[in-house]
Amino acid sequence: MSCRLKPITREEHLRFVASRPSVSHLQVPSWGDVKPDWRAESLGWFDEGGELVGAGLVLLRPLPRLKRYLAYLPEGPVIDWSADGLERWLEPMLAHLRGRGAFTVRMGPPVVARRWSAEAVKAAIADPEARRLGDVEATEHEPGADALAERLRRMGWRRTEPGGADGFAAGQPRHVCQVPLAGRSLEQLQNGFNQQWRRNIKKADKAGVKVVRGDQEDLPVFYELYVETARRDRFAPRPLAYFQRMWQALTAEDPDRMRLYLAHHDGEVLAAATMLTVGEHVWYSYGASTGRRREVQPNNALQWRMMCDARELGAAVYDFRGITDTLDEDNHLLGLLRFKVGAGGQAVEYLGEWEYPLNRVLHKAVALYLARR
């Protein structure tokens, strides 16, 4: 099949997203409004009959003082990655973005490579010989993933190492934790939790923790906890304006695209989190909590309410997003891995992010600049 690529409208893009069971929240048109430092464009692939068969949100980040761009398709594009003639999909995209002034194209194929069950991850953490998830035999190997990676290499694409969340070091997690929801009752979901999770949910309920949905006016309450969390966990917080812009952009596109949940106890908000929904996929996006009264287990209560609501929305997957692939006991992120997998989540490895240099001189210069920062 030959593909014709051209820019499409937001409406065309949204209709395509609505026709698919699962598309990343980073590949909906409104995500471009969340990123004002990037210029967003929706691209569409059309078959010979003129039907829209693929779509992608591309973000263009300008180089200072130059009309040249990094082109980035986070967790996209949404095309037929199993197609024999992958070149017919990707070469028109590269040609279009070269015409837009891109010096490098980065993309994140939404293709799963391997999965580890919760039991396999628990055993790996306990294994003193295992240093990373990759050292442990996966529960499932997705057919075709290795062949796809090899095809991309032959076409000139190179896999990147994960970077930061801003600027030219943009990057999405290669490893995530996902809880399957499809066909499972609430009782079956809880039975998939480890003993600590079940105990903590009961503790929160007995202590009187109440989880409620918030709205835009509650974002400053969430943000206060988020800043406290950033200090405790040693990461740089985003500004409040980012979350306000995110709320306005996503909920304008779909009222259920973004939700805010708050865990109350004795008149105080102890934890809060944002949840994103596209089709049958729900993501736990940003979480925040105070160090006070942790014994009433507000975080477990919060996650359980969000999972229940995700299931009610018809979601097939509850996605905890990024996890570390290191199993080192000295790594402070290992506790987060234990928490997420304790909810019965699978560790999932995606194919990763890939780059194609359209201008090798600029590509190399920018890479050297970033390496020295």
Short mmCIF file of C-alpha atoms in Angstrom, two decimals, residues 56-182:
data_model
loop_
_atom_site.label_atom_id
_atom_site.label_comp_id
_atom_site.label_asym_id
_atom_site.label_seq_id
_atom_site.Cartn_x
_atom_site.Cartn_y
_atom_site.Cartn_z
CA GLY A 56 0.53 11.79 14.26
CA LEU A 57 0.97 14.87 16.41
CA VAL A 58 4.38 16.35 15.65
CA LEU A 59 5.92 18.98 17.92
CA LEU A 60 8.50 21.33 16.39
CA ARG A 61 11.02 22.94 18.77
CA PRO A 62 13.08 25.79 17.22
CA LEU A 63 16.82 26.16 17.61
CA PRO A 64 17.73 29.55 19.11
CA ARG A 65 18.25 32.18 16.36
CA LEU A 66 17.76 29.62 13.59
CA LYS A 67 14.69 28.56 11.63
CA ARG A 68 15.57 24.92 12.16
CA TYR A 69 13.62 22.52 14.34
CA LEU A 70 13.72 19.34 16.33
CA ALA A 71 10.62 17.42 15.21
CA TYR A 72 9.21 15.15 17.91
CA LEU A 73 6.34 12.66 17.83
CA PRO A 74 6.00 11.47 21.45
CA GLU A 75 4.59 7.93 21.60
CA GLY A 76 3.70 8.20 17.94
CA PRO A 77 2.93 8.29 15.12
CA VAL A 78 -0.19 6.10 15.13
CA ILE A 79 0.37 4.03 11.99
CA ASP A 80 0.46 0.35 11.04
CA TRP A 81 3.81 -0.58 12.57
CA SER A 82 3.44 -4.17 11.39
CA ALA A 83 3.23 -3.16 7.72
CA ASP A 84 5.75 -4.81 5.40
CA GLY A 85 6.56 -1.56 3.61
CA LEU A 86 7.32 0.60 6.63
CA GLU A 87 9.35 2.91 4.39
CA ARG A 88 6.12 3.94 2.63
CA TRP A 89 4.88 5.31 5.93
CA LEU A 90 8.04 6.90 7.34
CA GLU A 91 9.77 8.31 4.24
CA PRO A 92 6.89 10.72 3.39
CA MET A 93 7.01 11.91 7.02
CA LEU A 94 10.75 12.57 6.84
CA ALA A 95 10.35 14.42 3.53
CA HIS A 96 7.53 16.59 4.94
CA LEU A 97 9.46 17.46 8.10
CA ARG A 98 12.62 18.23 6.14
CA GLY A 99 10.52 20.73 4.19
CA ARG A 100 9.36 22.21 7.52
CA GLY A 101 12.99 22.89 8.48
CA ALA A 102 13.57 19.95 10.82
CA PHE A 103 17.21 18.96 11.39
CA THR A 104 16.31 15.84 13.43
CA VAL A 105 13.16 13.74 13.76
CA ARG A 106 12.48 11.87 16.98
CA MET A 107 9.60 9.44 17.41
CA GLY A 108 8.39 6.88 19.93
CA PRO A 109 6.73 3.92 18.21
CA PRO A 110 3.83 2.79 20.45
CA VAL A 111 5.02 -0.81 20.15
CA VAL A 112 5.48 -3.13 23.14
CA ALA A 113 8.62 -5.30 23.13
CA ARG A 114 8.43 -7.27 26.40
CA ARG A 115 6.26 -7.73 29.50
CA TRP A 116 7.03 -9.00 33.01
CA SER A 117 4.23 -10.12 35.31
CA ALA A 118 3.99 -8.69 38.84
CA GLU A 119 5.25 -12.03 40.17
CA ALA A 120 8.25 -11.96 37.82
CA VAL A 121 9.18 -8.41 38.89
CA LYS A 122 8.86 -9.32 42.58
CA ALA A 123 11.17 -12.32 42.04
CA ALA A 124 13.63 -10.13 40.11
CA ILE A 125 13.80 -7.56 42.93
CA ALA A 126 14.58 -10.39 45.38
CA ASP A 127 17.28 -11.86 43.10
CA PRO A 128 20.73 -10.51 44.17
CA GLU A 129 22.14 -11.37 40.73
CA ALA A 130 19.61 -9.24 38.83
CA ARG A 131 20.66 -5.63 38.28
CA ARG A 132 18.07 -4.59 35.68
CA LEU A 133 14.76 -5.85 34.38
CA GLY A 134 16.50 -6.82 31.16
CA ASP A 135 18.61 -9.33 33.11
CA VAL A 136 15.45 -11.30 33.89
CA GLU A 137 13.55 -13.48 31.44
CA ALA A 138 10.41 -11.67 30.34
CA THR A 139 7.00 -13.26 30.86
CA GLU A 140 6.00 -12.30 27.30
CA HIS A 141 7.96 -11.36 24.19
CA GLU A 142 5.86 -9.47 21.67
CA PRO A 143 6.27 -11.04 18.22
CA GLY A 144 7.80 -8.77 15.64
CA ALA A 145 9.29 -6.19 18.02
CA ASP A 146 12.92 -7.22 17.47
CA ALA A 147 12.39 -7.40 13.71
CA LEU A 148 10.85 -3.91 13.73
CA ALA A 149 13.83 -2.52 15.62
CA GLU A 150 16.18 -4.04 13.06
CA ARG A 151 14.14 -2.60 10.17
CA LEU A 152 14.35 0.87 11.71
CA ARG A 153 18.13 0.54 12.06
CA ARG A 154 18.46 -0.49 8.41
CA MET A 155 16.43 2.58 7.43
CA GLY A 156 18.89 4.86 9.27
CA TRP A 157 17.02 5.38 12.55
CA ARG A 158 18.94 5.11 15.83
CA ARG A 159 17.51 4.33 19.26
CA THR A 160 18.07 7.14 21.78
CA GLU A 161 18.78 7.04 25.47
CA PRO A 162 15.99 8.45 27.68
CA GLY A 163 16.41 12.16 28.41
CA GLY A 164 14.73 14.79 30.53
CA ALA A 165 11.23 16.09 30.05
CA ASP A 166 12.05 19.52 28.64
CA GLY A 167 13.85 21.17 25.76
CA PHE A 168 15.80 19.11 23.27
CA ALA A 169 16.31 16.34 25.84
CA ALA A 170 12.62 15.47 25.60
CA GLY A 171 11.88 11.84 26.20
CA GLN A 172 9.20 9.44 27.37
CA PRO A 173 9.75 6.40 29.61
CA ARG A 174 10.68 3.18 27.88
CA HIS A 175 9.49 1.10 30.85
CA VAL A 176 6.03 1.56 32.35
CA CYS A 177 3.73 -0.31 34.73
CA GLN A 178 0.23 -1.25 33.54
CA VAL A 179 -2.67 -2.89 35.37
CA PRO A 180 -5.01 -4.84 33.02
CA LEU A 181 -8.67 -3.94 33.64
CA ALA A 182 -10.53 -5.57 30.73
#
